[in-house]
Amino acid sequence: MPIRIRFTLWYTFLLGAILIAFSILLYLVLKFSLHNQVDRNLQDRAQQVGAGIIAQAVIRQSGNVVGIEVPELNVFSSPAIFIQVVQADGSLVTATDNLGKQRFPPDKQILQANQEGHSIYKTVTIDQTHLRIYSAPIRLGARVVGAVQVGQSLKDVEDTLNQVLVFLTAGTVAGLVLASIVGAFLAWTTLRPIEKINRAAMRIVSAQDLKQRLPTSNTKDEIDRLTVTINGMLERLDNFFQAQVRLSADVSHELRTPLTVIRGNVDLLRRGAANDPNELNEALSIIDGELDRMSRIVADLLLLSQADAGLSLRMQPVELDTILLDVYRQARVTANGVILQLGHEDQAVVQGDADRLKQLLLNLVTNALKHTAPGGHVTLSLYREPEWVRITVTDTGRGIAPTALPHIFERFYRAENNDQKGTGLGLSIAQWIAQAHGGQITVTSELGQGSTFTLWLPRGNTDRVETRPLKLSQV
Ligand code: ADP
C-alpha cells in the first residue's frame, strides 16, 4: 500500500478515535449534569412545599386520624413540574392543577422508601414519556404521615441530549471526511518531492548516466538533505566507476610494455641470439627485469584490491623508531650516491601493523632516493607530539610540480617530468596504509628544491611515557 494512503488512513483513524472519544465523554458529562440539575430542582421544590405543610393529629370519633394542611400547591408548580401530596398509604391529599385528572402512578418502591423515612428518586414512564419523581416523607414526630411528591417530565432533557447526539455524530462524520481529504492532500504534497526524486533516480538508472544529478530545492528540509546525500552517493559512484575504467586501462597499458619487451627479446633469442653467450645473457637479464616489474605491479595491485575489499591489519604495539631504523638500513644499500641520513630522533610506539608500516616508509624513502640526484640528501626524522607521531622523509631532489601535487596519491599516476621507472602505485599503497592506521600522508614540495613527505599516525594510548632518544645515527 503506498505511503500516501497509509499516511491518510492513519491520520483519519487517529482523528476519528479522538473525535469519538471526545464526543462520548461530552455526551456523558452533559447527560449527567442535566439529570443532576433536574434532581436538584425536584428536591428544592419538594423542600419548599414541605416547609409549608402542617401535619397534626386530629381526634375523630372513628379514631385518631392525621390531618395534613397543605399550602396552595399551584404556587410551586410550573408547566413542566407537577406536585402531589399523598398520605402514608399512598392515597391522594391534593395535587397541582397541571396534573389534571392524572396522578403519579402508585409505586411500591417509593411508598416503602417513604414509610421507612427515606426520600427517593425514581424515573417512571407515563404514555411513553419519562417522568422523574422525587418523593420526600412528611413526618409527625417520629411517624411518617405522608409524602410530598414532585415530578418533572424528562422530555426537554432527552430532546436536548438527542440534539447534541445528532450534532456530535454529524460533526464527527464531517470531521472525518474533512480530515481524510486534508490528510490525503498533505500526504500528497509532502511526498510529491520523493516521487520526483524517484523518477529522476529512475531516469539516471535507465540512462546509465552517473553524471546526472537530482535537482535540489535548497529548502534544507529532510527531503533536500536526502537529495544532497543521494547526489553525494552518485558522485562517489561516478568516481568509483571512472576509477575502475581507468584502472583496467592503466593495468593493461602497464603490463603491455614489459610483455612487448619480453616478446621482443624472446624473438631475438629465437633468431639466433641464444647462441651468443653475451646476447643470451643480456636478453635474459632484460626479461628478468621486466618479469620483476610485472610481479611488482601484480603484487601492488593485489594489495590494493585487498585493501578495497577491506583487508584487515594485524594491529599490535609497534616501535616506530625501530622500524625507521630498519628502513634506513635497508634503503642505504640502494642509495646510489644519495646521502641518506637520520634527523630528529624521538622514540614512539603506536598501535599498528609493523610489516605494512615498514612497506609504507620504504615506498616513501625509495621515491625520495629515486628522485634525488647523487650528492643530494634524504633525511628521515621521527617526532613524538602530544596527539600524533610524525615521520618526515625530506629530500633535496627534483620536487613535484604544483599541478602534479594533488594527483600523486592516485593509482598509476606518474608525474610528467618523471624519467624514473615506477608503477605509480607506491604512494596510493602508502596512503592506504596510513589511512588504515587512522593517519595520513601529507606532502609539501617545491620544484627543483625537493619534497617533504610526512606520515601522521595517531598516538593512541600505547605510547611509552619516557622519552629516550634513540641514537639511530650511530647505526
Ligand atoms: P612511482 O612508482 O611512479 O614512484 P608513486 O605512486 O610512488 O609511483 O609516485 C607517484 C609519482 O609521484 C611519481 O611518479 C613521481 O612523479 C612523484 N613522486 C613521488 N615521490 C617523489 C619525490 N620524493 N620527489 C619527486 N617526485 C615524487
Coordinates of C-alpha atoms and ligand atoms in Angstrom, one line a residue:
M1 CA 0.0 0.0 0.0
P2 CA 1.5 3.4 -1.0
I3 CA 2.8 5.5 2.0
R4 CA 0.4 8.3 0.9
I5 CA -2.7 6.1 1.5
R6 CA -1.3 4.6 4.7
F7 CA -0.5 8.1 6.0
T8 CA -4.1 9.3 5.2
L9 CA -5.7 6.2 6.8
W10 CA -3.6 6.5 10.0
Y11 CA -4.3 10.2 10.2
T12 CA -8.1 9.7 9.7
F13 CA -8.2 6.7 12.1
L14 CA -6.4 8.6 14.8
L15 CA -8.5 11.7 14.4
G16 CA -11.7 9.6 14.3
A17 CA -10.7 7.8 17.5
I18 CA -10.1 11.2 19.2
L19 CA -13.3 12.7 18.0
I20 CA -15.4 9.7 19.0
A21 CA -13.8 9.5 22.5
F22 CA -14.3 13.3 22.9
S23 CA -18.0 13.0 21.7
I24 CA -18.8 10.2 24.1
L25 CA -17.2 12.0 27.0
L26 CA -19.0 15.2 26.2
Y27 CA -22.4 13.4 25.8
L28 CA -22.0 11.5 29.1
V29 CA -20.9 14.7 31.1
L30 CA -23.9 16.6 29.6
K31 CA -26.3 13.8 30.4
F32 CA -25.1 13.5 33.9
S33 CA -25.2 17.2 34.6
L34 CA -28.7 17.7 33.0
H35 CA -30.1 14.8 35.1
N36 CA -28.4 16.1 38.2
Q37 CA -29.9 19.5 37.6
V38 CA -33.4 18.0 37.3
D39 CA -32.9 16.1 40.5
R40 CA -31.7 19.2 42.4
N41 CA -34.7 21.2 41.1
L42 CA -37.1 18.5 42.2
Q43 CA -35.5 18.3 45.6
D44 CA -35.7 22.1 46.0
R45 CA -39.4 22.2 45.1
A46 CA -40.1 19.3 47.5
Q47 CA -38.4 21.2 50.3
Q48 CA -40.3 24.4 49.6
V49 CA -43.6 22.6 49.6
G50 CA -42.6 20.5 52.7
A51 CA -41.8 23.7 54.6
G52 CA -45.4 24.9 54.2
I53 CA -47.1 21.7 55.2
I54 CA -48.5 21.4 58.7
A55 CA -49.3 17.9 59.9
Q56 CA -51.3 17.3 63.0
A57 CA -53.2 14.5 64.8
V58 CA -56.9 15.0 64.6
I59 CA -59.1 13.2 67.1
R60 CA -62.2 11.9 65.5
Q61 CA -64.9 9.6 66.7
S62 CA -63.8 7.0 64.3
G63 CA -60.4 7.1 65.8
N64 CA -57.3 9.2 65.6
V65 CA -56.5 10.4 62.1
V66 CA -53.9 12.6 60.8
G67 CA -54.8 15.9 59.3
I68 CA -52.4 17.3 56.8
E69 CA -52.7 21.0 56.0
V70 CA -51.3 21.8 52.6
P71 CA -50.5 25.3 51.3
E72 CA -51.6 26.4 47.8
L73 CA -49.6 23.9 45.7
N74 CA -50.1 25.6 42.3
V75 CA -47.8 28.4 43.5
F76 CA -44.9 25.9 43.5
S77 CA -45.6 24.2 40.2
S78 CA -44.7 25.3 36.7
P79 CA -45.8 23.8 33.3
A80 CA -43.2 21.1 33.5
I81 CA -43.3 20.5 37.2
F82 CA -46.1 18.5 38.9
I83 CA -46.7 18.2 42.6
Q84 CA -48.9 15.9 44.7
V85 CA -49.2 15.3 48.4
V86 CA -50.2 11.8 49.5
Q87 CA -50.9 10.1 52.8
A88 CA -48.7 7.4 54.2
D89 CA -50.8 4.7 52.5
G90 CA -50.4 6.5 49.1
S91 CA -53.9 8.0 48.9
L92 CA -54.0 11.5 47.5
V93 CA -54.3 14.5 49.7
T94 CA -54.1 17.1 47.0
A95 CA -52.3 17.8 43.7
T96 CA -51.4 20.7 41.4
D97 CA -53.9 21.7 38.7
N98 CA -51.5 21.0 35.8
L99 CA -51.8 17.2 36.7
G100 CA -55.5 17.4 35.7
K101 CA -57.0 14.1 36.4
Q102 CA -53.7 12.3 36.2
R103 CA -51.8 11.1 39.2
F104 CA -48.3 9.8 39.6
P105 CA -48.5 6.0 39.2
P106 CA -48.6 4.3 42.6
D107 CA -45.2 2.7 43.1
K108 CA -44.4 0.2 45.8
Q109 CA -40.7 1.1 46.0
I110 CA -41.5 4.8 46.6
L111 CA -44.1 4.0 49.2
Q112 CA -41.9 1.7 51.0
A113 CA -38.9 4.1 51.0
N114 CA -41.0 6.9 52.3
Q115 CA -42.6 4.7 55.0
E116 CA -39.1 3.9 56.2
G117 CA -38.4 7.7 56.3
H118 CA -36.2 7.9 53.2
S119 CA -36.5 10.3 50.3
I120 CA -36.3 8.6 46.9
Y121 CA -35.8 9.5 43.2
K122 CA -37.4 7.3 40.5
T123 CA -38.0 7.6 36.8
V124 CA -41.3 6.2 35.6
T125 CA -42.9 6.1 32.2
I126 CA -46.3 7.5 31.5
D127 CA -47.6 7.5 27.9
Q128 CA -44.1 6.8 26.6
T129 CA -42.9 10.0 28.4
H130 CA -40.3 9.6 31.1
L131 CA -41.2 11.3 34.4
R132 CA -38.6 11.9 37.1
I133 CA -40.2 11.7 40.5
Y134 CA -38.8 12.8 43.9
S135 CA -40.8 11.7 46.9
A136 CA -39.9 13.0 50.4
P137 CA -41.7 11.8 53.6
I138 CA -43.8 14.1 55.8
R139 CA -43.3 13.4 59.5
L140 CA -45.4 13.9 62.5
G141 CA -42.9 13.5 65.3
A142 CA -41.1 10.2 64.5
R143 CA -44.0 9.0 62.4
V144 CA -44.3 9.2 58.6
V145 CA -47.7 10.5 57.8
G146 CA -47.5 11.2 54.1
A147 CA -45.2 12.3 51.3
V148 CA -44.6 15.3 49.1
Q149 CA -44.0 14.1 45.5
V150 CA -42.6 16.3 42.8
G151 CA -42.3 15.2 39.2
Q152 CA -40.8 16.6 36.1
S153 CA -41.0 15.4 32.6
L154 CA -37.6 14.4 31.1
K155 CA -38.8 15.3 27.6
D156 CA -36.8 18.5 27.4
V157 CA -33.7 16.9 28.8
E158 CA -34.0 14.0 26.4
D159 CA -34.7 16.3 23.4
T160 CA -31.6 18.3 24.3
L161 CA -29.5 15.2 24.6
N162 CA -30.8 13.8 21.3
Q163 CA -30.0 17.1 19.5
V164 CA -26.5 17.0 21.0
L165 CA -26.1 13.4 19.9
V166 CA -27.1 14.2 16.4
F167 CA -24.8 17.2 16.3
L168 CA -21.8 15.2 17.7
T169 CA -22.4 12.3 15.3
A170 CA -22.7 14.6 12.3
G171 CA -19.7 16.6 13.4
T172 CA -17.6 13.5 13.8
V173 CA -18.5 12.2 10.4
A174 CA -18.0 15.6 8.8
G175 CA -14.7 16.0 10.7
L176 CA -13.5 12.6 9.5
V177 CA -14.4 13.3 5.9
L178 CA -12.6 16.7 6.1
A179 CA -9.6 15.1 7.8
S180 CA -9.3 12.4 5.2
I181 CA -9.4 15.0 2.4
V182 CA -6.9 17.3 4.2
G183 CA -4.7 14.3 5.1
A184 CA -4.7 13.0 1.6
F185 CA -3.7 16.4 0.3
L186 CA -1.0 16.8 2.9
A187 CA 0.4 13.4 2.2
W188 CA 0.4 14.1 -1.5
T189 CA 2.2 17.5 -1.1
T190 CA 4.7 16.1 1.4
L191 CA 5.5 13.0 -0.6
R192 CA 5.5 14.6 -4.1
P193 CA 9.2 15.6 -3.9
I194 CA 10.1 12.0 -3.0
E195 CA 8.1 10.9 -6.1
K196 CA 10.1 13.4 -8.1
I197 CA 13.4 12.1 -6.7
N198 CA 12.3 8.6 -7.5
R199 CA 11.5 9.5 -11.1
A200 CA 14.8 11.3 -11.5
A201 CA 16.7 8.4 -10.0
M202 CA 15.0 6.0 -12.4
R203 CA 15.9 8.2 -15.3
I204 CA 19.5 8.1 -14.2
V205 CA 19.4 4.3 -13.8
S206 CA 17.8 3.8 -17.2
A207 CA 20.2 6.2 -18.9
Q208 CA 23.1 4.7 -17.1
D209 CA 24.5 8.2 -16.7
L210 CA 26.1 8.7 -13.3
K211 CA 27.0 12.3 -14.3
Q212 CA 23.4 13.4 -13.9
R213 CA 22.3 14.8 -10.5
L214 CA 19.0 15.1 -8.8
P215 CA 17.5 18.6 -8.6
T216 CA 17.9 20.1 -5.1
S217 CA 15.4 22.5 -3.6
N218 CA 17.7 24.3 -1.2
T219 CA 14.9 24.2 1.4
K220 CA 17.3 22.5 3.9
D221 CA 14.5 20.1 5.0
E222 CA 14.7 16.3 5.2
I223 CA 14.0 15.8 1.6
D224 CA 16.5 18.3 0.5
R225 CA 19.1 16.6 2.7
L226 CA 18.1 13.2 1.2
T227 CA 18.7 14.7 -2.3
V228 CA 22.1 16.0 -1.3
T229 CA 23.0 12.6 0.2
I230 CA 21.9 10.8 -3.0
N231 CA 23.8 13.3 -5.1
G232 CA 26.9 12.7 -3.0
M233 CA 26.4 9.0 -3.4
L234 CA 26.1 9.4 -7.2
E235 CA 29.3 11.5 -7.2
R236 CA 31.2 8.7 -5.3
L237 CA 29.8 6.0 -7.5
D238 CA 30.7 8.0 -10.6
N239 CA 34.3 8.5 -9.3
F240 CA 34.4 4.8 -8.4
F241 CA 33.3 3.6 -11.9
Q242 CA 35.6 6.1 -13.6
A243 CA 38.5 4.9 -11.4
Q244 CA 37.6 1.3 -12.3
V245 CA 37.6 2.1 -16.0
R246 CA 40.9 4.0 -15.7
L247 CA 42.4 1.2 -13.6
S248 CA 41.7 -1.5 -16.2
A249 CA 43.1 0.8 -18.9
D250 CA 46.2 1.6 -16.8
V251 CA 46.8 -2.0 -15.8
S252 CA 46.6 -3.3 -19.4
H253 CA 48.9 -0.4 -20.5
E254 CA 51.4 -1.1 -17.7
L255 CA 51.5 -4.8 -18.4
R256 CA 51.7 -4.4 -22.2
T257 CA 55.1 -2.6 -22.1
P258 CA 57.0 -5.4 -20.2
L259 CA 55.2 -8.0 -22.3
T260 CA 56.3 -6.4 -25.5
V261 CA 59.9 -6.2 -24.2
I262 CA 59.8 -9.8 -23.2
R263 CA 58.3 -10.9 -26.5
G264 CA 60.9 -8.9 -28.5
N265 CA 63.8 -10.5 -26.5
V266 CA 62.3 -14.0 -26.9
D267 CA 62.1 -13.3 -30.7
L268 CA 65.7 -12.2 -30.6
L269 CA 66.8 -15.3 -28.9
R270 CA 64.8 -17.5 -31.4
R271 CA 66.6 -15.7 -34.3
G272 CA 70.0 -16.9 -33.0
A273 CA 70.9 -14.5 -30.2
A274 CA 70.7 -17.6 -27.9
N275 CA 73.9 -18.9 -29.5
D276 CA 75.9 -15.9 -28.4
P277 CA 76.5 -16.1 -24.7
N278 CA 76.7 -12.3 -24.3
E279 CA 73.5 -11.6 -26.2
L280 CA 71.8 -14.5 -24.4
N281 CA 72.8 -13.1 -21.0
E282 CA 71.7 -9.6 -21.9
A283 CA 68.3 -10.8 -23.2
L284 CA 67.8 -12.9 -20.2
S285 CA 68.6 -10.1 -17.7
I286 CA 66.2 -7.8 -19.6
I287 CA 63.5 -10.5 -19.5
D288 CA 64.3 -11.0 -15.8
G289 CA 64.0 -7.2 -15.1
E290 CA 60.6 -6.9 -16.9
L291 CA 59.3 -10.0 -15.1
D292 CA 60.3 -8.4 -11.8
R293 CA 58.5 -5.2 -12.8
M294 CA 55.3 -7.2 -13.7
S295 CA 55.5 -9.2 -10.5
R296 CA 55.7 -5.9 -8.6
I297 CA 52.7 -4.4 -10.4
V298 CA 50.7 -7.6 -9.8
A299 CA 51.7 -7.7 -6.1
D300 CA 50.8 -4.0 -5.7
L301 CA 47.5 -4.4 -7.4
L302 CA 46.7 -7.4 -5.3
L303 CA 47.4 -5.5 -2.2
L304 CA 45.3 -2.6 -3.4
S305 CA 42.4 -4.8 -4.3
Q306 CA 42.6 -6.5 -0.9
A307 CA 42.6 -3.0 0.6
D308 CA 39.5 -2.2 -1.4
A309 CA 37.8 -5.4 -0.1
G310 CA 38.6 -4.3 3.5
L311 CA 41.8 -6.2 4.2
S312 CA 42.3 -6.2 8.0
L313 CA 45.6 -5.2 9.5
R314 CA 47.3 -7.1 12.3
M315 CA 47.4 -4.4 14.9
Q316 CA 49.8 -4.5 17.8
P317 CA 52.1 -2.1 19.6
V318 CA 54.8 -1.2 17.1
E319 CA 58.1 0.6 17.9
L320 CA 58.2 3.1 15.1
D321 CA 61.8 4.1 15.8
T322 CA 63.0 0.5 15.3
I323 CA 61.0 0.3 12.0
L324 CA 62.5 3.6 10.8
L325 CA 66.0 2.2 11.7
D326 CA 65.3 -1.0 9.6
V327 CA 64.1 1.1 6.7
Y328 CA 67.2 3.3 6.9
R329 CA 69.5 0.3 6.9
Q330 CA 67.6 -1.4 4.0
A331 CA 67.4 1.8 1.9
R332 CA 71.0 2.8 2.5
V333 CA 72.1 -0.1 0.3
T334 CA 70.3 1.3 -2.7
A335 CA 71.1 5.0 -2.1
N336 CA 73.2 5.2 -5.3
G337 CA 75.3 8.2 -4.2
V338 CA 72.4 10.0 -2.5
I339 CA 73.3 10.8 1.1
L340 CA 70.7 9.1 3.3
Q341 CA 70.7 10.4 6.9
L342 CA 68.7 10.3 10.1
G343 CA 67.5 13.6 11.5
H344 CA 65.4 14.3 14.7
E345 CA 65.0 11.0 16.5
D346 CA 62.3 10.6 19.1
Q347 CA 61.1 7.3 20.3
A348 CA 57.5 6.3 19.8
V349 CA 55.1 3.3 20.0
V350 CA 51.9 3.2 18.1
Q351 CA 49.2 0.6 17.5
G352 CA 49.8 -0.7 14.0
D353 CA 50.8 -3.4 11.6
A354 CA 54.6 -3.5 11.6
D355 CA 55.1 -5.0 8.1
R356 CA 52.7 -2.6 6.4
L357 CA 54.2 0.4 8.2
K358 CA 57.7 -0.7 7.0
Q359 CA 56.4 -1.1 3.5
L360 CA 54.9 2.5 3.6
L361 CA 58.2 4.0 4.8
L362 CA 60.2 2.0 2.3
N363 CA 57.9 3.4 -0.5
L364 CA 58.5 7.0 0.7
V365 CA 62.3 6.5 1.1
T366 CA 62.7 4.7 -2.3
N367 CA 60.8 7.5 -4.0
A368 CA 62.9 10.2 -2.3
L369 CA 66.1 8.3 -3.4
K370 CA 64.8 7.8 -6.9
H371 CA 64.0 11.4 -7.5
T372 CA 67.2 12.9 -5.9
A373 CA 70.4 13.2 -7.9
P374 CA 73.6 11.7 -6.5
G375 CA 75.1 14.0 -3.9
G376 CA 71.7 15.2 -2.7
H377 CA 70.3 14.5 0.8
V378 CA 67.4 12.4 2.0
T379 CA 66.7 12.8 5.7
L380 CA 64.4 10.6 7.9
S381 CA 63.1 12.1 11.2
L382 CA 60.7 11.0 13.9
Y383 CA 58.8 13.5 16.1
R384 CA 56.7 12.5 19.0
E385 CA 53.9 15.0 19.6
P386 CA 51.1 15.1 22.1
E387 CA 48.5 13.6 19.8
W388 CA 50.5 12.4 16.8
V389 CA 53.7 10.7 15.8
R390 CA 55.1 12.4 12.8
I391 CA 57.7 10.8 10.5
T392 CA 59.2 13.0 7.8
V393 CA 61.1 12.0 4.6
T394 CA 62.8 15.1 3.2
D395 CA 64.7 15.1 0.0
T396 CA 66.7 17.7 -1.9
G397 CA 65.6 16.2 -5.2
R398 CA 63.7 17.4 -8.2
G399 CA 60.5 18.3 -6.4
I400 CA 56.9 17.9 -7.7
A401 CA 55.1 20.5 -9.9
P402 CA 52.1 22.2 -8.2
T403 CA 49.9 20.8 -10.9
A404 CA 51.0 17.2 -10.2
L405 CA 50.9 17.5 -6.4
P406 CA 47.1 16.8 -6.0
H407 CA 47.4 13.7 -8.1
I408 CA 50.5 11.8 -6.8
F409 CA 48.4 9.6 -4.5
E410 CA 46.2 8.4 -7.3
R411 CA 46.7 4.9 -8.7
F412 CA 49.0 4.7 -11.6
Y413 CA 49.7 8.4 -11.5
R414 CA 53.2 9.4 -12.5
A415 CA 54.4 13.0 -12.9
E416 CA 55.2 14.1 -16.5
N417 CA 58.8 15.1 -15.8
N418 CA 59.4 11.7 -14.2
D419 CA 62.0 9.7 -16.2
Q420 CA 62.3 7.1 -13.4
K421 CA 60.8 3.7 -13.7
G422 CA 57.8 3.1 -11.5
T423 CA 54.3 1.8 -11.4
G424 CA 52.6 4.8 -10.0
L425 CA 51.1 2.6 -7.3
G426 CA 53.6 3.2 -4.5
L427 CA 52.1 6.3 -3.0
S428 CA 48.5 5.1 -3.3
I429 CA 49.5 2.0 -1.3
A430 CA 51.4 4.1 1.2
Q431 CA 48.4 6.4 1.7
W432 CA 46.0 3.5 2.1
I433 CA 48.2 2.0 4.8
A434 CA 48.4 5.4 6.6
Q435 CA 44.6 5.8 6.5
A436 CA 44.1 2.3 7.7
H437 CA 46.0 3.2 10.8
G438 CA 43.8 6.3 11.3
G439 CA 46.6 8.6 10.0
Q440 CA 47.5 10.1 6.7
I441 CA 50.4 11.2 4.5
T442 CA 50.8 14.9 3.6
V443 CA 53.3 16.4 1.2
T444 CA 55.0 19.7 0.5
S445 CA 57.2 20.2 -2.4
E446 CA 59.0 22.9 -4.5
L447 CA 60.1 22.2 -8.0
G448 CA 63.8 21.9 -8.2
Q449 CA 64.2 22.3 -4.4
G450 CA 62.9 19.0 -3.0
S451 CA 60.0 17.5 -1.2
T452 CA 58.9 16.5 2.2
F453 CA 56.5 13.6 2.7
T454 CA 55.1 13.5 6.3
L455 CA 53.4 10.4 7.8
W456 CA 51.0 11.3 10.6
L457 CA 50.0 8.4 12.9
P458 CA 47.7 8.8 15.9
R459 CA 49.5 8.1 19.2
G460 CA 46.5 6.4 20.9
N461 CA 47.4 5.3 24.5
T462 CA 50.2 2.7 23.8
D463 CA 53.0 5.2 23.8
R464 CA 55.7 4.9 26.4
V465 CA 55.9 7.7 28.9
E466 CA 59.6 8.2 29.0
T467 CA 61.5 10.0 26.2
R468 CA 64.6 8.0 25.4
P469 CA 66.3 9.4 22.3
L470 CA 67.5 6.6 20.1
K471 CA 70.9 7.1 18.7
L472 CA 69.8 6.0 15.2
S473 CA 72.7 7.9 13.6
Q474 CA 75.2 5.6 15.3
V475 CA 74.0 2.6 13.3
Ligands
ADP1 P1 56.1 5.5 -8.8 O1 56.1 4.1 -8.8 O2 56.0 6.1 -10.1 O3 57.1 6.1 -7.9 P2 54.4 6.6 -6.7 O4 52.9 6.4 -6.5 O5 55.3 6.2 -5.7 O6 54.7 5.9 -8.1 O7 54.6 8.1 -7.1 C1 53.8 8.8 -7.9 C2 54.5 10.0 -8.6 O8 54.8 10.9 -7.6 C3 55.9 9.6 -9.1 O9 55.8 9.1 -10.4 C4 56.7 10.9 -9.0 O10 56.5 11.6 -10.2 C5 56.1 11.6 -7.9 N1 56.9 11.5 -6.7 C6 56.8 10.7 -5.6 N2 57.7 10.9 -4.7 C7 58.5 11.9 -5.2 C8 59.6 12.6 -4.7 N3 60.2 12.3 -3.5 N4 60.2 13.6 -5.4 C9 59.6 13.9 -6.6 N5 58.5 13.3 -7.1 C10 58.0 12.3 -6.4

